[in-house]
């Protein structure tokens, strides 16, 4: 996996942590398979569960009424994905679901729902998913995913990545979109210019992110076109699920009006979900010495670590590069990705509540 990930960085490459506002409600799966639902709402709350993202209170089952504990533990039954609805004493309803999907072979597969926008709306659950490579999804995973009715998958990976780790989707009818391209790795060693240090690696990675909005614009344009057309639910992914995918998620959430600090926190979450360095240790031991990417096997882990990280500074660099060149991310969407004002309005109508 990582030889292709490195190739992607190489092709384009010739911190402070982000802290988002705490969510009003969370649903997190515990080690024993239960789902812990918690909230910060004041006063008694009615807790419901549904198995469709847009079921509403009318289609939900009551779990706990006038609950003032600010937490509830739920035992999942069957394979359907649960969505929890919390109704306050004033009648307001907040929906929450697990952000990270409980998949045996999933890689960084998560929902972009639930994030609050600057004007007080929320991104709907069950509409947009981001992920890494899907080649290790199991039969049980696909049984779970089939209930999500994913309609479109945008696979940002290059030809060799898809060939090495093919997606054998078995989660129901889906349109799989990919692109015929390959990464050029020839200039990678030169990018270091004889210097090998963590600082140099971070600089190369930052440059990758600055160029990503231009390099991957054709892929992002198609993704936005399908979202604006209402071809949902939609999942998008690359290999690690953090770089090309991270920029895509940042663009979508920005278009929806989610604050920057929340976007950067979502990006940084990849470090908590995947031990990229541990996986790299396994893979680089198997690299053929004649492989052009064997160069990586000779580098100290400290030098490689910045490429494995989801440092918010990387995504910040991409978004700042867009703003420097176009004035705003929205202007970039309009001018480069050919997203119209009507498209943005349609996206917001469909994805916000």
Coordinates of C-alpha atoms in Angstrom, one line a residue:
X1 CA 0.0 0.0 0.0
X2 CA 2.6 2.5 1.1
X3 CA 4.9 2.3 -2.0
X4 CA 1.9 3.7 -3.9
X5 CA 1.2 6.3 -1.3
X6 CA 4.8 7.4 -1.4
X7 CA 4.6 7.5 -5.1
X8 CA 1.7 9.9 -4.9
X9 CA 3.6 12.2 -2.7
X10 CA 6.7 12.0 -4.9
X11 CA 4.8 12.9 -8.0
X12 CA 3.9 16.3 -6.6
X13 CA 6.8 17.0 -4.3
X14 CA 9.6 18.0 -7.3
X15 CA 2.2 22.4 13.9
X16 CA 0.0 23.1 16.0
X17 CA -2.9 20.8 16.8
X18 CA -6.4 21.8 15.9
X19 CA -9.1 22.0 18.6
X20 CA -12.7 22.0 17.4
X21 CA -15.6 22.8 19.5
X22 CA -16.9 19.8 21.5
X23 CA -19.9 18.2 19.8
X24 CA -23.4 18.5 21.3
X25 CA -23.7 14.8 21.1
X26 CA -21.5 11.8 20.3
X27 CA -22.0 8.1 19.7
X28 CA -18.9 6.0 20.2
X29 CA -18.6 2.2 20.1
X30 CA -16.9 0.7 23.2
X31 CA -14.6 -2.3 23.4
X32 CA -17.4 -4.6 24.3
X33 CA -19.4 -3.7 21.2
X34 CA -21.9 -1.4 22.9
X35 CA -22.5 2.2 21.7
X36 CA -22.2 4.9 24.2
X37 CA -24.3 7.9 23.4
X38 CA -23.6 11.1 25.3
X39 CA -24.8 14.7 25.1
X40 CA -24.4 18.2 26.6
X41 CA -28.1 19.2 26.3
X42 CA -29.5 20.7 29.5
X43 CA -32.6 19.1 31.1
X44 CA -34.5 15.9 30.3
X45 CA -33.9 14.4 26.9
X46 CA -35.9 11.7 25.0
X47 CA -33.6 9.2 23.3
X48 CA -34.8 7.4 20.2
X49 CA -33.1 5.1 17.7
X50 CA -33.7 4.6 14.0
X51 CA -32.0 2.5 11.3
X52 CA -32.3 5.0 8.5
X53 CA -30.6 8.4 8.5
X54 CA -33.7 10.3 7.5
X55 CA -36.3 8.4 9.5
X56 CA -37.1 11.2 11.9
X57 CA -38.8 10.9 15.2
X58 CA -41.8 9.4 13.5
X59 CA -39.8 6.4 12.2
X60 CA -37.7 5.9 15.4
X61 CA -38.1 3.7 18.4
X62 CA -38.0 5.3 21.9
X63 CA -35.2 4.1 24.1
X64 CA -35.2 6.4 27.1
X65 CA -37.7 9.2 28.0
X66 CA -36.9 12.2 30.2
X67 CA -33.3 11.0 30.5
X68 CA -31.2 13.5 32.5
X69 CA -28.1 11.3 32.8
X70 CA -26.6 12.9 29.6
X71 CA -25.6 9.4 28.5
X72 CA -27.2 6.2 27.3
X73 CA -25.6 2.8 26.4
X74 CA -27.1 0.9 23.5
X75 CA -26.7 -2.7 22.5
X76 CA -26.7 -2.9 18.7
X77 CA -29.0 -5.6 17.3
X78 CA -28.5 -7.1 13.9
X79 CA -26.3 -5.4 11.2
X80 CA -28.3 -2.2 10.6
X81 CA -26.6 1.0 11.4
X82 CA -28.3 2.9 14.3
X83 CA -29.0 6.6 14.2
X84 CA -29.9 8.2 17.6
X85 CA -32.3 11.1 17.9
X86 CA -32.2 13.2 21.0
X87 CA -35.2 15.4 21.7
X88 CA -34.9 18.2 24.2
X89 CA -37.6 19.5 26.4
X90 CA -38.0 22.4 24.0
X91 CA -38.7 19.9 21.2
X92 CA -35.5 20.4 19.3
X93 CA -34.1 17.2 17.8
X94 CA -30.4 16.3 17.3
X95 CA -29.3 13.3 15.4
X96 CA -26.1 11.5 16.1
X97 CA -24.4 8.3 14.8
X98 CA -21.0 6.6 15.0
X99 CA -18.5 8.6 13.0
X100 CA -16.1 5.7 12.5
X101 CA -17.9 2.8 10.9
X102 CA -17.4 -0.5 12.8
X103 CA -15.9 -2.5 10.0
X104 CA -13.5 -5.5 10.4
X105 CA -11.5 -4.6 7.3
X106 CA -12.2 -0.9 7.1
X107 CA -9.5 1.6 6.7
X108 CA -10.3 5.0 8.1
X109 CA -13.9 4.6 6.9
X110 CA -16.0 7.3 8.5
X111 CA -19.1 9.5 8.1
X112 CA -18.8 13.3 7.6
X113 CA -22.2 13.9 9.2
X114 CA -22.9 15.8 12.4
X115 CA -20.4 18.6 12.0
X116 CA -21.9 22.0 12.9
X117 CA -21.7 24.9 10.5
X118 CA -20.9 28.5 11.4
X119 CA -24.6 29.4 11.1
X120 CA -25.8 26.7 13.4
X121 CA -26.9 24.0 10.9
X122 CA -25.5 20.4 10.9
X123 CA -24.2 18.2 8.1
X124 CA -26.6 15.3 7.7
X125 CA -25.5 11.8 8.7
X126 CA -25.4 9.0 6.2
X127 CA -24.8 11.1 3.1
X128 CA -21.0 11.4 2.7
X129 CA -18.3 8.9 3.7
X130 CA -14.5 9.2 3.5
X131 CA -12.2 6.2 3.6
X132 CA -8.9 4.6 2.7
X133 CA -8.5 1.5 0.5
X134 CA -11.4 -0.9 0.7
X135 CA -9.7 -4.1 -0.4
X136 CA -9.8 -5.7 3.0
X137 CA -13.5 -5.3 3.6
X138 CA -15.1 -8.6 4.8
X139 CA -18.4 -10.3 4.0
X140 CA -19.7 -9.0 7.3
X141 CA -18.5 -5.5 6.5
X142 CA -20.4 -5.6 3.2
X143 CA -23.5 -6.8 5.0
X144 CA -23.3 -3.7 7.1
X145 CA -22.5 -1.4 4.2
X146 CA -25.4 -2.7 2.1
X147 CA -27.8 -1.0 4.5
X148 CA -26.1 2.3 3.8
X149 CA -27.3 2.3 0.1
X150 CA -24.1 4.0 -1.1
X151 CA -24.8 5.0 -4.6
X152 CA -21.4 6.4 -5.8
X153 CA -17.8 5.7 -4.9
X154 CA -15.1 8.1 -6.1
X155 CA -11.7 6.3 -6.0
X156 CA -8.9 8.8 -6.2
X157 CA -6.2 6.1 -6.5
X158 CA -3.8 5.7 -9.5
X159 CA -3.9 2.7 -11.8
X160 CA -1.2 0.8 -9.9
X161 CA -2.8 1.4 -6.6
X162 CA -6.1 0.0 -7.8
X163 CA -4.3 -3.0 -9.4
X164 CA -2.4 -3.8 -6.3
X165 CA -5.3 -3.5 -3.9
X166 CA -8.5 -3.9 -6.0
X167 CA -11.9 -3.0 -4.5
X168 CA -14.3 -6.0 -4.9
X169 CA -17.4 -4.1 -3.9
X170 CA -20.2 -6.3 -2.6
X171 CA -22.3 -3.7 -0.7
X172 CA -25.1 -3.4 -3.2
X173 CA -25.4 -1.5 -6.5
X174 CA -22.9 1.3 -6.8
X175 CA -21.3 3.4 -9.5
X176 CA -17.6 3.2 -9.1
X177 CA -15.7 6.2 -10.5
X178 CA -12.0 6.1 -11.0
X179 CA -9.4 7.8 -13.3
X180 CA -6.8 6.5 -15.7
X181 CA -3.6 8.0 -14.5
X182 CA -0.3 7.0 -12.9
X183 CA 2.1 8.6 -10.5
X184 CA 5.5 9.7 -11.7
X185 CA 8.1 8.8 -9.0
X186 CA 11.2 9.7 -10.8
X187 CA 11.8 13.0 -9.0
X188 CA 11.3 11.9 -5.5
X189 CA 14.9 11.4 -4.4
X190 CA 15.8 14.8 -5.9
X191 CA 13.1 16.4 -3.8
X192 CA 15.3 15.9 -0.8
X193 CA 18.3 17.5 -2.5
X194 CA 20.7 15.5 -0.5
X195 CA 19.1 16.4 2.8
X196 CA 17.3 13.7 4.9
X197 CA 15.6 15.0 8.0
X198 CA 12.2 15.1 9.6
X199 CA 12.1 18.8 8.8
X200 CA 12.8 18.2 5.1
X201 CA 10.2 15.5 5.0
X202 CA 7.6 17.8 6.5
X203 CA 8.5 20.5 3.9
X204 CA 8.1 18.0 1.1
X205 CA 4.7 16.9 2.5
X206 CA 3.6 20.5 2.9
X207 CA 4.5 21.2 -0.8
X208 CA 2.4 18.1 -1.8
X209 CA -0.6 19.6 -0.1
X210 CA -0.1 23.0 -1.6
X211 CA -0.1 21.5 -5.1
X212 CA -2.9 18.9 -4.4
X213 CA -5.8 21.3 -5.1
X214 CA -4.4 21.8 -8.6
X215 CA -3.0 18.3 -9.3
X216 CA -6.3 16.6 -8.3
X217 CA -8.7 19.2 -9.4
X218 CA -10.2 17.0 -12.2
X219 CA -11.1 14.3 -9.7
X220 CA -12.5 16.7 -7.2
X221 CA -14.6 18.4 -9.9
X222 CA -16.3 15.1 -10.7
X223 CA -16.9 14.4 -7.0
X224 CA -18.5 17.8 -6.5
X225 CA -20.6 17.4 -9.7
X226 CA -22.1 14.1 -8.4
X227 CA -22.7 15.6 -4.9
X228 CA -24.5 18.6 -6.4
X229 CA -26.6 16.3 -8.6
X230 CA -27.8 14.5 -5.5
X231 CA -26.1 11.2 -6.3
X232 CA -25.9 10.3 -2.7
X233 CA -24.9 8.6 -0.4
X234 CA -21.4 9.1 -1.9
X235 CA -18.1 7.7 -0.6
X236 CA -14.7 8.9 -1.7
X237 CA -11.3 7.5 -0.9
X238 CA -7.6 7.0 -1.7
X239 CA -5.1 4.6 -0.3
X240 CA -4.4 5.8 3.2
X241 CA -7.6 7.8 3.4
X242 CA -5.8 10.9 4.7
X243 CA -4.1 12.9 1.9
X244 CA -6.1 13.1 -1.3
X245 CA -9.1 12.2 0.7
X246 CA -8.3 14.7 3.4
X247 CA -8.1 17.5 1.0
X248 CA -11.4 16.4 -0.6
X249 CA -13.1 16.3 2.8
X250 CA -11.7 19.8 3.6
X251 CA -13.2 21.2 0.4
X252 CA -16.6 19.7 1.0
X253 CA -16.8 20.8 4.6
X254 CA -15.7 24.3 3.7
X255 CA -18.3 24.5 1.0
X256 CA -20.9 23.5 3.5
X257 CA -19.8 26.3 6.0
X258 CA -18.1 24.1 8.6
X259 CA -15.6 26.2 10.6
X260 CA -11.9 25.7 9.8
X261 CA -11.0 24.4 13.2
X262 CA -13.5 21.6 12.9
X263 CA -12.3 20.7 9.4
X264 CA -8.7 20.4 10.7
X265 CA -9.8 18.3 13.6
X266 CA -11.6 15.9 11.2
X267 CA -8.4 15.7 9.1
X268 CA -6.2 15.0 12.1
X269 CA -8.5 12.1 13.3
X270 CA -6.7 9.8 10.8
X271 CA -3.7 9.6 13.2
X272 CA -6.0 8.3 15.9
X273 CA -7.6 5.6 13.7
X274 CA -4.7 4.1 11.8
X275 CA -1.1 3.3 13.0
X276 CA 0.5 4.1 9.6
X277 CA 4.0 3.6 10.9
X278 CA 3.3 0.1 12.2
X279 CA 1.9 -0.9 8.8
X280 CA 4.8 0.7 7.1
X281 CA 7.2 -1.4 9.1
X282 CA 5.5 -4.6 7.9
X283 CA 5.4 -3.5 4.3
X284 CA 8.9 -2.1 3.8
X285 CA 10.4 -5.4 5.0
X286 CA 8.9 -7.1 2.0
X287 CA 10.0 -4.5 -0.6
X288 CA 12.3 -6.0 -3.3
X289 CA 15.7 -4.3 -3.3
X290 CA 15.4 -3.8 -7.0
X291 CA 12.1 -1.9 -6.6
X292 CA 12.5 1.8 -7.2
X293 CA 10.7 2.5 -3.9
X294 CA 13.3 0.5 -2.0
X295 CA 14.8 3.9 -1.4
X296 CA 12.2 4.2 1.4
X297 CA 13.3 1.1 3.2
X298 CA 16.6 2.7 3.8
X299 CA 15.3 5.8 5.5
X300 CA 15.1 6.2 9.3
X301 CA 11.6 6.1 10.7
X302 CA 12.0 9.7 12.0
X303 CA 12.5 10.8 8.4
X304 CA 9.5 8.8 7.1
X305 CA 7.2 9.8 10.0
X306 CA 6.0 13.2 8.6
X307 CA 4.7 11.4 5.5
X308 CA 2.6 9.1 7.7
X309 CA 1.2 11.9 9.8
X310 CA -2.1 13.8 9.5
X311 CA -0.6 17.1 10.7
X312 CA -3.3 19.8 10.5
X313 CA -0.6 22.1 9.2
X314 CA -0.7 20.1 5.9
X315 CA -4.3 20.7 5.2
X316 CA -4.1 24.2 6.4
X317 CA -1.3 24.8 3.8
X318 CA -3.6 23.4 1.0
X319 CA -6.5 25.7 2.0
X320 CA -4.2 28.7 2.4
X321 CA -2.7 28.0 -1.0
X322 CA -6.2 28.0 -2.5
X323 CA -7.1 31.3 -0.7
X324 CA -3.9 32.9 -1.8
X325 CA -4.5 32.0 -5.5
X326 CA -8.3 32.5 -5.6
X327 CA -9.3 34.7 -2.7
X328 CA -11.4 31.9 -1.0
X329 CA -12.2 28.2 -1.2
X330 CA -15.6 29.0 -2.6
X331 CA -14.0 31.0 -5.5
X332 CA -11.7 28.0 -6.2
X333 CA -14.8 25.8 -6.4
X334 CA -16.4 28.2 -8.8
X335 CA -13.3 29.0 -11.0
X336 CA -11.4 25.7 -11.0
X337 CA -13.8 22.9 -10.2
X338 CA -16.7 24.5 -12.2
X339 CA -19.1 24.3 -9.3
X340 CA -21.8 26.9 -9.8
X341 CA -23.6 29.0 -7.2
X342 CA -26.7 26.9 -8.0
X343 CA -24.6 23.7 -7.3
X344 CA -23.5 25.0 -4.0
X345 CA -27.0 25.9 -3.0
X346 CA -28.2 22.5 -4.0
X347 CA -25.5 20.8 -2.0
X348 CA -26.3 22.9 1.1
X349 CA -30.1 22.1 0.7
X350 CA -29.4 18.4 0.4
X351 CA -26.6 18.0 3.0
X352 CA -27.5 20.5 5.8
X353 CA -30.3 20.5 8.4

